[in-house]
PDB file of C-alpha atoms and ligand atoms in Angstrom:
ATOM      1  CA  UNK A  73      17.939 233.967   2.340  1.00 46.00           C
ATOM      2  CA  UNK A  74      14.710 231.905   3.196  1.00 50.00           C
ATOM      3  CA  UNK A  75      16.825 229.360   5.216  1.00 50.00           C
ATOM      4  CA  UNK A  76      18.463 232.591   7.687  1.00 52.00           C
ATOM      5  CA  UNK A  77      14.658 233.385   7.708  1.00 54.00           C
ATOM      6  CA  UNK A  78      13.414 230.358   9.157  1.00 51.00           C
ATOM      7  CA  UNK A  79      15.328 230.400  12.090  1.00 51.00           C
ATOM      8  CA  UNK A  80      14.071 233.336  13.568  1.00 50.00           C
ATOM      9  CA  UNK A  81      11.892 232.508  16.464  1.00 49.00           C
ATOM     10  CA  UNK A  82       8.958 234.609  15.321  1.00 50.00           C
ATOM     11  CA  UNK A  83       8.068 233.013  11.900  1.00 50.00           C
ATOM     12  CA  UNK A  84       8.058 229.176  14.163  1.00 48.00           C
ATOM     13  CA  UNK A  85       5.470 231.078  16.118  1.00 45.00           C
ATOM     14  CA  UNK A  86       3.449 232.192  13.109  1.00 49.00           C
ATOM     15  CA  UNK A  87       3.715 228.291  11.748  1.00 48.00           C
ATOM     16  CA  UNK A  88       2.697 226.762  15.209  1.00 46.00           C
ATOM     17  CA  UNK A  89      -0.329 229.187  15.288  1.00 48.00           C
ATOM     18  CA  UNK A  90      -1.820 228.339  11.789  1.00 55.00           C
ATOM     19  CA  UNK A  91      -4.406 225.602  11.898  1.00 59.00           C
ATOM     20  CA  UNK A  92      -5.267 224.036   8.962  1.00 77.00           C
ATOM     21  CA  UNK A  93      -8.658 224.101   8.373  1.00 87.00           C
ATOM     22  CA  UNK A  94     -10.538 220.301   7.193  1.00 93.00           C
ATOM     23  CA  UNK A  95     -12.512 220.447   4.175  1.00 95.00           C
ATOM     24  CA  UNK A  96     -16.476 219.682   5.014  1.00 97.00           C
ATOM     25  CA  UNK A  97     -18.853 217.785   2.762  1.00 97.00           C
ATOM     26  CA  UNK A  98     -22.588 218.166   3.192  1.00 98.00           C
ATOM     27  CA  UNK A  99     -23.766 215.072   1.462  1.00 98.00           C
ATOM     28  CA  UNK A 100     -27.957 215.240   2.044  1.00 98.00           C
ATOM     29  CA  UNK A 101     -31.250 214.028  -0.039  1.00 98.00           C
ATOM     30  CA  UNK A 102     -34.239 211.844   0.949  1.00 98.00           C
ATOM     31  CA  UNK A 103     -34.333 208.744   3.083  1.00 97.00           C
ATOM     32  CA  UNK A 104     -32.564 205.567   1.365  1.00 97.00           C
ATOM     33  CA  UNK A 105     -31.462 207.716  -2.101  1.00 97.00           C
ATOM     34  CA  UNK A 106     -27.709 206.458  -1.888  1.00 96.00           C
ATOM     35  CA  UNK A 107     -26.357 208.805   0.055  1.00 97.00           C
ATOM     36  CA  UNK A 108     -24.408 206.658   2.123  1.00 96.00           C
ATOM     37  CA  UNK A 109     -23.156 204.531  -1.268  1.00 95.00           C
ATOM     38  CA  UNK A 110     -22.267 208.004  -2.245  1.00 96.00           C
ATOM     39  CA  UNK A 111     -20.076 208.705   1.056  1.00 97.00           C
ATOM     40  CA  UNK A 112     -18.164 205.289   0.639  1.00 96.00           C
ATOM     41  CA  UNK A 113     -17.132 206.075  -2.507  1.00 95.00           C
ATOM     42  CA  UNK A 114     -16.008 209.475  -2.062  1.00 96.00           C
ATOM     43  CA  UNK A 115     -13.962 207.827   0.834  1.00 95.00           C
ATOM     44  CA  UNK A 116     -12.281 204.692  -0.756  1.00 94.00           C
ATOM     45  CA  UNK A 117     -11.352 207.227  -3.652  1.00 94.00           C
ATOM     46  CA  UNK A 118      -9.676 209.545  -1.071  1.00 93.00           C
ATOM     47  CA  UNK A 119      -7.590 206.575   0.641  1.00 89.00           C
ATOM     48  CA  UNK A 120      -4.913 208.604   1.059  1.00 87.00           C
ATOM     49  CA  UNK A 121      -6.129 211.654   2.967  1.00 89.00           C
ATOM     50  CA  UNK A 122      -7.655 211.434   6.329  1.00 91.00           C
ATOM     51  CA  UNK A 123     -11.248 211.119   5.628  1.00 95.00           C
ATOM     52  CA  UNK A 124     -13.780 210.901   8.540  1.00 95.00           C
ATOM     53  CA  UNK A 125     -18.045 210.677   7.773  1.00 96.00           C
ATOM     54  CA  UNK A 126     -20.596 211.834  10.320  1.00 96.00           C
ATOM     55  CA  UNK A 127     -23.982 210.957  10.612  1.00 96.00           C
ATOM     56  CA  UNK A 128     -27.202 213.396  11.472  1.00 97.00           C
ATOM     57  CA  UNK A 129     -28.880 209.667  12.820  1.00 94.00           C
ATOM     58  CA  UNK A 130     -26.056 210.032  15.688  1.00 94.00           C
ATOM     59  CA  UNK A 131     -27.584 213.197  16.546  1.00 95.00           C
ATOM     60  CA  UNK A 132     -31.170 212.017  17.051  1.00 94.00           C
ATOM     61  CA  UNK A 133     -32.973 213.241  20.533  1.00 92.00           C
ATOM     62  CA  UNK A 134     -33.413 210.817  22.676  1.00 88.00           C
ATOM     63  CA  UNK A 135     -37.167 209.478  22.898  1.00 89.00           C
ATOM     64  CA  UNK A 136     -38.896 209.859  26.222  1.00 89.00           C
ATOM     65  CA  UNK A 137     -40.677 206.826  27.932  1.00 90.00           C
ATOM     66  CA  UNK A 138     -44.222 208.343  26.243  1.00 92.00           C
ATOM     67  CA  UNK A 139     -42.753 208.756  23.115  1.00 92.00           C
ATOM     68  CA  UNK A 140     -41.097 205.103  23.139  1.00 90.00           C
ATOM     69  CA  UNK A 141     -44.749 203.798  24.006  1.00 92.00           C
ATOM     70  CA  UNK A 142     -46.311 205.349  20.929  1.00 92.00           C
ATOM     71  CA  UNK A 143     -43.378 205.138  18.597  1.00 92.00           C
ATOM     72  CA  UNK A 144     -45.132 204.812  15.443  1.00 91.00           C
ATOM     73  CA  UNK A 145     -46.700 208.783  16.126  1.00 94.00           C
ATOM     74  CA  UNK A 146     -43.176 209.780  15.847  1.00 95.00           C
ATOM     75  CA  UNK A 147     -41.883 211.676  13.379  1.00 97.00           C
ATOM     76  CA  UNK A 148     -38.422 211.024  12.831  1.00 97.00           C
ATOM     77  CA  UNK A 149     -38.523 212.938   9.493  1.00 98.00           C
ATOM     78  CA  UNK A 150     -38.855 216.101  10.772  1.00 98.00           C
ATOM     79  CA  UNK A 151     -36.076 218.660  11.388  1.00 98.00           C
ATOM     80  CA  UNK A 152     -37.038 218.949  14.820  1.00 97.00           C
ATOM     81  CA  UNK A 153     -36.009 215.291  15.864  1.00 96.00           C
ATOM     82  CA  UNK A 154     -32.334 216.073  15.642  1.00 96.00           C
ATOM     83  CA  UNK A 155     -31.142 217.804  18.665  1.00 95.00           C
ATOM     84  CA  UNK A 156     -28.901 220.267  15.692  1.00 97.00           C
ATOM     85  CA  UNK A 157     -27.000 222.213  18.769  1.00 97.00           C
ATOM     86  CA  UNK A 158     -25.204 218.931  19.782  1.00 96.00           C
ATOM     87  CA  UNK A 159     -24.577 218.477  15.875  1.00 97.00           C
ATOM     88  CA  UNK A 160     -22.978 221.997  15.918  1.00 97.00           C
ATOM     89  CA  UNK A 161     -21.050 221.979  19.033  1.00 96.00           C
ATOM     90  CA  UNK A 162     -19.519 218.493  17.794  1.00 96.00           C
ATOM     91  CA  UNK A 163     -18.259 220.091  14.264  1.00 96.00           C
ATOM     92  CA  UNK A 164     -17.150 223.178  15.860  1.00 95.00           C
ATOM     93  CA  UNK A 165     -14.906 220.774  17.568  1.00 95.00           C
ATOM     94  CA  UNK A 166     -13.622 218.803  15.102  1.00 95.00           C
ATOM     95  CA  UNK A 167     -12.967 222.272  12.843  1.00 94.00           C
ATOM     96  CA  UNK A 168     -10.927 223.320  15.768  1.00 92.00           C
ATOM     97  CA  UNK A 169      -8.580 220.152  15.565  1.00 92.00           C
ATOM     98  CA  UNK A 170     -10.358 218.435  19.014  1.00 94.00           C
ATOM     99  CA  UNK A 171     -11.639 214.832  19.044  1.00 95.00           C
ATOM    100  CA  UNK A 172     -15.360 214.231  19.468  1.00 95.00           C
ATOM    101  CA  UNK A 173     -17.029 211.525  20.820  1.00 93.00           C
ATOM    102  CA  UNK A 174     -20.380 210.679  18.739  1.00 93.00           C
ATOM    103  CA  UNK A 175     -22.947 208.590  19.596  1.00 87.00           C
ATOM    104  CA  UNK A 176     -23.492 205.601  17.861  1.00 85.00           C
ATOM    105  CA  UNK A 177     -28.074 205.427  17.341  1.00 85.00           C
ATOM    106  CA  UNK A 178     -29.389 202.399  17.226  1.00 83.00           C
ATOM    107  CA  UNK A 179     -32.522 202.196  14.652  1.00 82.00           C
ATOM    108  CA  UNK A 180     -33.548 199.120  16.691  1.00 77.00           C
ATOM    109  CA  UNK A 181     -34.048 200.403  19.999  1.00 78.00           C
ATOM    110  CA  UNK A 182     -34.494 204.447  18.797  1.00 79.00           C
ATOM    111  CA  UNK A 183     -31.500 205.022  21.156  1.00 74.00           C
ATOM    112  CA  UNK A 184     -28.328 207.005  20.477  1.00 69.00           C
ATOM    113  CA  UNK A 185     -26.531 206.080  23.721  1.00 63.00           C
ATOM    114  CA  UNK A 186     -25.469 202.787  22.792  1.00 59.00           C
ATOM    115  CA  UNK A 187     -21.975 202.728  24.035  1.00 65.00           C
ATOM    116  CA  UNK A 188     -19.253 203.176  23.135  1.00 72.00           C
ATOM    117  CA  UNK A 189     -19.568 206.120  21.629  1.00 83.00           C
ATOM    118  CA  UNK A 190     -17.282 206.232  18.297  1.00 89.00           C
ATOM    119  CA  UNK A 191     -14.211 208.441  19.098  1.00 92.00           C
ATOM    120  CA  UNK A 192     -13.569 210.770  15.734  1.00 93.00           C
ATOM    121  CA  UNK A 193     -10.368 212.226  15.527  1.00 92.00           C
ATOM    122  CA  UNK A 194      -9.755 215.540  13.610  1.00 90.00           C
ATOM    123  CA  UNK A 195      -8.995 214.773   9.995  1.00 93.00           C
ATOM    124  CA  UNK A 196      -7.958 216.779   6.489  1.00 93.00           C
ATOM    125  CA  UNK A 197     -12.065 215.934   5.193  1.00 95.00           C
ATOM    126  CA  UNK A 198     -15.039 215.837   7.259  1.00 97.00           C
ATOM    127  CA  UNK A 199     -18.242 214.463   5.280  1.00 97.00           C
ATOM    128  CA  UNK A 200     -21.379 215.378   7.486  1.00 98.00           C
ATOM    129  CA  UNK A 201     -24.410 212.974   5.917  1.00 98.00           C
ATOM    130  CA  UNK A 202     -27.978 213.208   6.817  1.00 98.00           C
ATOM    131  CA  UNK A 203     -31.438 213.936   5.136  1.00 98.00           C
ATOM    132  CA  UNK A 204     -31.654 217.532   6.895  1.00 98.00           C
ATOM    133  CA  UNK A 205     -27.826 218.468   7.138  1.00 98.00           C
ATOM    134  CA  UNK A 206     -29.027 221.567   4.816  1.00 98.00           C
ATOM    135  CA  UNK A 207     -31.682 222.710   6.843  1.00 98.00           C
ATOM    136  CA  UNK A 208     -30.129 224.931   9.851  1.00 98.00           C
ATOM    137  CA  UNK A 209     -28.424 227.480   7.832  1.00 98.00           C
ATOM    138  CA  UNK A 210     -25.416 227.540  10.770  1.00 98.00           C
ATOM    139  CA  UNK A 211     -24.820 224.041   9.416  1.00 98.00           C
ATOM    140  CA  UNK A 212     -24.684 224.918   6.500  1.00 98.00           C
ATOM    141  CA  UNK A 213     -22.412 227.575   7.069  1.00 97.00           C
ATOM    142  CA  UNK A 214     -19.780 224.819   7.811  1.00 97.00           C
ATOM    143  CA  UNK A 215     -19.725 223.509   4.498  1.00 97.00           C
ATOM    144  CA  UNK A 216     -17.088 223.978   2.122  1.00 96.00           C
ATOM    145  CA  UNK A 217     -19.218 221.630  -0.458  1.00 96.00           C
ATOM    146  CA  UNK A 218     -22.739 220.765  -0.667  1.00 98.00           C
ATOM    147  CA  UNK A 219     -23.745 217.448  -2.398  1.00 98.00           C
ATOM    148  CA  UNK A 220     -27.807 216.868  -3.096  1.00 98.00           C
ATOM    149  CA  UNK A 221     -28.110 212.517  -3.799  1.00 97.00           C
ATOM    150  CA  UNK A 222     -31.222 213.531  -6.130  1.00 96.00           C
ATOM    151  CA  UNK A 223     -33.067 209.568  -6.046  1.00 95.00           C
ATOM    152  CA  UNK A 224     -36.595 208.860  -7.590  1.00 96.00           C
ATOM    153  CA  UNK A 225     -39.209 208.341  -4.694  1.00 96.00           C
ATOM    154  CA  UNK A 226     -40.303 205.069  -5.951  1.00 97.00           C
ATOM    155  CA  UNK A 227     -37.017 204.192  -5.879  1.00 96.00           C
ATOM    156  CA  UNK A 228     -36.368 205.590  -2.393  1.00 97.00           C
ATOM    157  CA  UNK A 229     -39.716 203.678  -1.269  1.00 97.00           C
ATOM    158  CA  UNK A 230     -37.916 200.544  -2.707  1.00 97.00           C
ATOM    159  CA  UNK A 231     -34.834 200.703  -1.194  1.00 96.00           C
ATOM    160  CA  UNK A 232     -36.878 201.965   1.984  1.00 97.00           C
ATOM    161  CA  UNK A 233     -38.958 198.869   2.402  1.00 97.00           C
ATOM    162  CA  UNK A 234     -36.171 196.431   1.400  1.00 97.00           C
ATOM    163  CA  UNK A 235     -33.749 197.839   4.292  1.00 95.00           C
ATOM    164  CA  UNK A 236     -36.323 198.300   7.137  1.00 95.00           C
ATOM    165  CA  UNK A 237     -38.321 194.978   6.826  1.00 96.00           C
ATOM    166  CA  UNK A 238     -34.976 192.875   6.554  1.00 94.00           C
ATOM    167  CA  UNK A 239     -32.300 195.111   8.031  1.00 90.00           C
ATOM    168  CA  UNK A 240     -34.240 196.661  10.993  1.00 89.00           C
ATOM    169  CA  UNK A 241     -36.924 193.814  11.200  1.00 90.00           C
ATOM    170  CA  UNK A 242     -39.678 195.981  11.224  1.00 92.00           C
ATOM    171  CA  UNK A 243     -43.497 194.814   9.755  1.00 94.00           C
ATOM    172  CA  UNK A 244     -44.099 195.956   6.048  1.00 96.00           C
ATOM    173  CA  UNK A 245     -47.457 197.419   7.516  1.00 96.00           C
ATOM    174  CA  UNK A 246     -45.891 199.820   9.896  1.00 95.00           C
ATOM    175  CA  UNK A 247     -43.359 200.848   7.583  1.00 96.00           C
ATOM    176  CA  UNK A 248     -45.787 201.915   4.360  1.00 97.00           C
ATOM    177  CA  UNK A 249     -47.960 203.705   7.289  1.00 97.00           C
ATOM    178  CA  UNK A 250     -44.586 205.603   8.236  1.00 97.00           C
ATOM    179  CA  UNK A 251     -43.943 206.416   4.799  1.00 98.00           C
ATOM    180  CA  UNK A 252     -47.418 207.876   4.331  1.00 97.00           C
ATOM    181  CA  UNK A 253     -47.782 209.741   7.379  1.00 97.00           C
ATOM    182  CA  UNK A 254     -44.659 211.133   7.772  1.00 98.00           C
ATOM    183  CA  UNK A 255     -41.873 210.439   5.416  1.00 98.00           C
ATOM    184  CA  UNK A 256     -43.430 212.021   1.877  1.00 98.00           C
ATOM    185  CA  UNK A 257     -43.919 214.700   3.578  1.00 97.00           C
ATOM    186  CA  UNK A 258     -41.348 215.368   5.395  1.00 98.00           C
ATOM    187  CA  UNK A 259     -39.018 215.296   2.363  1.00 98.00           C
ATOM    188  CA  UNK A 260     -41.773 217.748   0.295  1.00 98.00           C
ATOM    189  CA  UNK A 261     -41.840 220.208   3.231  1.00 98.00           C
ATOM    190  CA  UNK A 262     -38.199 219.900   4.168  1.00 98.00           C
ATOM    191  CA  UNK A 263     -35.565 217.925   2.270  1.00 98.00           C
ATOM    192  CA  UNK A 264     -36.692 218.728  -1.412  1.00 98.00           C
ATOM    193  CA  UNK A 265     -36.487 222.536  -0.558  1.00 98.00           C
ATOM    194  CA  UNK A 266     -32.909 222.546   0.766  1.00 98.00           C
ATOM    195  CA  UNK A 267     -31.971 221.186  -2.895  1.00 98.00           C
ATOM    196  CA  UNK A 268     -31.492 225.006  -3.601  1.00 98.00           C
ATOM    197  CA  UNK A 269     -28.746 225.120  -1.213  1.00 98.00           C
ATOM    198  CA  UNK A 270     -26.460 222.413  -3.326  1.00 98.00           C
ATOM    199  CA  UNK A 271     -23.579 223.042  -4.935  1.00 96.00           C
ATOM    200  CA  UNK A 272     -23.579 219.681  -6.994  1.00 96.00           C
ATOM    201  CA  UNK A 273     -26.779 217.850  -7.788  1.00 97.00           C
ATOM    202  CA  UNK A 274     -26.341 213.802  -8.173  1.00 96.00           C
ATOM    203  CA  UNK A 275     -28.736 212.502 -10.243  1.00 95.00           C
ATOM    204  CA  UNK A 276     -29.192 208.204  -9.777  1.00 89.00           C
ATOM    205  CA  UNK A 277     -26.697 208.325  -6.296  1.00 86.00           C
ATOM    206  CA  UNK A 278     -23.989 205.660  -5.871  1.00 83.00           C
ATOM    207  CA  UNK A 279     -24.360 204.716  -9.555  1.00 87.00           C
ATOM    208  CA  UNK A 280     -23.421 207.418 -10.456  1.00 93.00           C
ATOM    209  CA  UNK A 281     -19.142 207.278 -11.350  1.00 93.00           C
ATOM    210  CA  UNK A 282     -18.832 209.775 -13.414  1.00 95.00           C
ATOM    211  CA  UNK A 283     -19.952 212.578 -10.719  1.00 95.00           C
ATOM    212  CA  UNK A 284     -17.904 210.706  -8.402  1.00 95.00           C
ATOM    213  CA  UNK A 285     -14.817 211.261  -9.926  1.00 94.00           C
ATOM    214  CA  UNK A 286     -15.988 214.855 -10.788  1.00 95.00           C
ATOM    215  CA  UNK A 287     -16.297 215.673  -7.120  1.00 95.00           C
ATOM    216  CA  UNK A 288     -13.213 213.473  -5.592  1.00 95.00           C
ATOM    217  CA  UNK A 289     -10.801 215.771  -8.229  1.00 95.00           C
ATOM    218  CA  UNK A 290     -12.504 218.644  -7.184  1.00 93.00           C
ATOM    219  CA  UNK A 291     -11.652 217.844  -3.195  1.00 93.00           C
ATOM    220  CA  UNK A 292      -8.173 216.882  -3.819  1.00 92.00           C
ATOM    221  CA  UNK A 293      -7.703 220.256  -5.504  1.00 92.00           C
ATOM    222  CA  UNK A 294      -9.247 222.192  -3.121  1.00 89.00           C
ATOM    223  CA  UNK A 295      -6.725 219.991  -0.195  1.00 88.00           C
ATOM    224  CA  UNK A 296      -3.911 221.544  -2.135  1.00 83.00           C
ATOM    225  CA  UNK A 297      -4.842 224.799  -1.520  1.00 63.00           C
ATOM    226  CA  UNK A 298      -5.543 224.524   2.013  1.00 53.00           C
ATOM    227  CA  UNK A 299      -1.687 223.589   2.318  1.00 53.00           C
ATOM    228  CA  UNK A 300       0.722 226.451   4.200  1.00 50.00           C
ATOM    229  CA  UNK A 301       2.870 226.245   1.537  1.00 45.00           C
ATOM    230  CA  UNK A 302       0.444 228.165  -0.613  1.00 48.00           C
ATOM    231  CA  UNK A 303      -0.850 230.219   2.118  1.00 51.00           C
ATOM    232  CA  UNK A 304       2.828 231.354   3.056  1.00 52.00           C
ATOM    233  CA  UNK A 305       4.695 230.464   0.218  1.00 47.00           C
ATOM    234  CA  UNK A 306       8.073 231.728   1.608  1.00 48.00           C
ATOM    235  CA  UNK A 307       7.439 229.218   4.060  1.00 43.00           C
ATOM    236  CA  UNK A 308       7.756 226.213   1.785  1.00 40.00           C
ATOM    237  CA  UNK A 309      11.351 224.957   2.847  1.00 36.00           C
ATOM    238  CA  UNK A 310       9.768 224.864   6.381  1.00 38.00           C
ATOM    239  CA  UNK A 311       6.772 222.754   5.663  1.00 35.00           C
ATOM    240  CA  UNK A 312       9.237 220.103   3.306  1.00 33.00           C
ATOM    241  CA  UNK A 313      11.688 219.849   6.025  1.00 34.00           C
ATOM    242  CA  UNK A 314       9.734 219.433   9.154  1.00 37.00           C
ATOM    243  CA  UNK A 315       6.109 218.082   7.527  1.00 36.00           C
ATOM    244  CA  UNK A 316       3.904 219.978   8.919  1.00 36.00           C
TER     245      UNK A 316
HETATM  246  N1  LIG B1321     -35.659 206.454  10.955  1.00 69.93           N
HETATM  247  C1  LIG B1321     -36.404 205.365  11.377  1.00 69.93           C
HETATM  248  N2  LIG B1321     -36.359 204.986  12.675  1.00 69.93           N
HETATM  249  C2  LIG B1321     -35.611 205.647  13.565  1.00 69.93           C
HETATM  250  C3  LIG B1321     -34.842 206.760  13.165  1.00 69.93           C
HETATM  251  C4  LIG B1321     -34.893 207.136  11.833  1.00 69.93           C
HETATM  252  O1  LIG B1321     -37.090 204.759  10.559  1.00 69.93           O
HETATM  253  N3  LIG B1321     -35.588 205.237  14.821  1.00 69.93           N
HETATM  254  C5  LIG B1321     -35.699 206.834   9.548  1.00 69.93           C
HETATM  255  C6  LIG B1321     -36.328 208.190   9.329  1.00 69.93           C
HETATM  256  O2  LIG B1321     -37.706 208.021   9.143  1.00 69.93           O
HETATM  257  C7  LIG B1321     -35.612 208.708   8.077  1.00 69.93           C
HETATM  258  C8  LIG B1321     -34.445 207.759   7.883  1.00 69.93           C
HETATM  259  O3  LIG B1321     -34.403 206.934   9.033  1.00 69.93           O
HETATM  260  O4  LIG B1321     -36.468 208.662   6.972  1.00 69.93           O
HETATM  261  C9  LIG B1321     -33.126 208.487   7.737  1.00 69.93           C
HETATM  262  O5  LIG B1321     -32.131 207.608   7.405  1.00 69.93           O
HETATM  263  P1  LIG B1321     -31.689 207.401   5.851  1.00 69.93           P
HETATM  264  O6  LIG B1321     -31.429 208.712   5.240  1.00 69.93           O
HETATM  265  O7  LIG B1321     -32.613 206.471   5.184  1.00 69.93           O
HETATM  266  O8  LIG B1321     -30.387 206.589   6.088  1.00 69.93           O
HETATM  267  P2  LIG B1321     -29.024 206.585   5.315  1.00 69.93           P
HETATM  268  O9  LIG B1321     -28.561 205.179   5.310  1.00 69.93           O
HETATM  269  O10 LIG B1321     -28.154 207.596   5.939  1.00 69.93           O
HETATM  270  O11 LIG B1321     -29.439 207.057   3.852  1.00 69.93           O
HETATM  271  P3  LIG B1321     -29.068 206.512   2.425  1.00 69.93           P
HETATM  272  O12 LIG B1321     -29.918 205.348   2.124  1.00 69.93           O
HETATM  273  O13 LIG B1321     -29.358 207.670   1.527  1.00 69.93           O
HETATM  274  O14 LIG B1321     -27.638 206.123   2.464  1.00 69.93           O
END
């Protein structure tokens, strides 16, 4: 019977060595299109798994003293600003069922080692945000779902100039010249072309409920899958009586 089967020492072993796998979300698109709205909501309606969000900002380089002086040359749109191995090595972790310690940036100061650094413990959904998660195709790789927030750019630019003259106190002058110089760009030559790469397309972002819902059902069916008792179904007295 399965109960004279559980007790054999070798099929514990086989349980203790399965590790269940958390389901990753690439949620990217341009700079202020929702995406972060979009996260939140993806979260609250998932109360009841463990649901942890990581951001590419936390994986920004850190500026030398030359860079610092001439800030406004920098280009923080461009793929090559995110130091992507650090990015990697931190998700490898958390895949593996290890905590990670991720740095918490500061837009104010253009540092990422303001401490402390934000402990994230391994969880059942990781959602990895950022304009360029799609670009290194080993990111990529991670992702069990990709999620494109697909925003007008006058609405972006809205949203843009709203957050950084009154969230991050910057001058209205600086942050048009930004836009210009580097952030159009930036998401012609990189975001827009890693739209391909999507599995789900949001048009309008956070207002979006409908595809909200869409995607959320979607997850939770996928989290059933992952669960050992439909890996090993024989297993399934296991799993109810000792929740694993
Ligand atoms: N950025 C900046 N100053 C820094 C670092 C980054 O202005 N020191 C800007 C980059 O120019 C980039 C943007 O931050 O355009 C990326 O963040 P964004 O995607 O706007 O932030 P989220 O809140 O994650 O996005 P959303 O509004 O979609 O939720």
């Amino acid at each position: 019977s399965k109960l004279n089967n559980i007790e054999k020492p070798t099929t514990t072993l086989a349980i203790e060595n399965v590790h269940k796998q958390p389901f990753i979300i690439g949620v990217a698109g341009g700079a202020a299109s929702g995406k972060t709205t979009v996260c939140d909501m993806i979260i609250q309606q998932l109360h009841d798994q463990r649901v942890v969000l990581v951001n590419q900002d936390s994986f920004y380089h850190e500026l030398t003293e030359e860079e610092l002086a001439t800030v406004h040359e920098y280009n923080f749109d461009h793929p090559d600003s995110f130091d992507t191995e650090k990015l990697l090595d931190s998700m490898e972790n958390l895949r593996h069922g290890q905590a990670v310690d991720i740095p918490n940036y500061d837009f104010k100061s253009y540092k990422n080692s303001v401490f402390p650094a934000r402990r994230v413990n391994p969880s059942d959904v990781i959602i990895l945000e950022g304009i360029l998660i799609f670009h290194d195709p080993r990111v990529r790789e991670l992702m069990n779902m990709k999620i494109f927030v697909d925003t007008d750019a006058d609405v972006r630019l809205a949203r843009r100039i709203r957050r950084d003259t009154v969230e991050k106190g910057r001058d209205i002058g600086v942050v048009l010249d930004q836009y210009s110089k580097f952030v159009k760009s930036a998401f012609d030559d990189f975001i827009l072309p890693t739209k391909k790469y999507a599995d789900i397309i949001i048009p309008r972002g956070g207002d979006n409920h409908v595809a909200i819902d869409l995607i959320v059902q979607h997850i939770r069916t996928k989290l059933g899958q992952h669960d050992l008792c439909k890996i090993y179904p024989n297993l399934y007295v296991i799993q109810s009586t000792f929740q694993i």
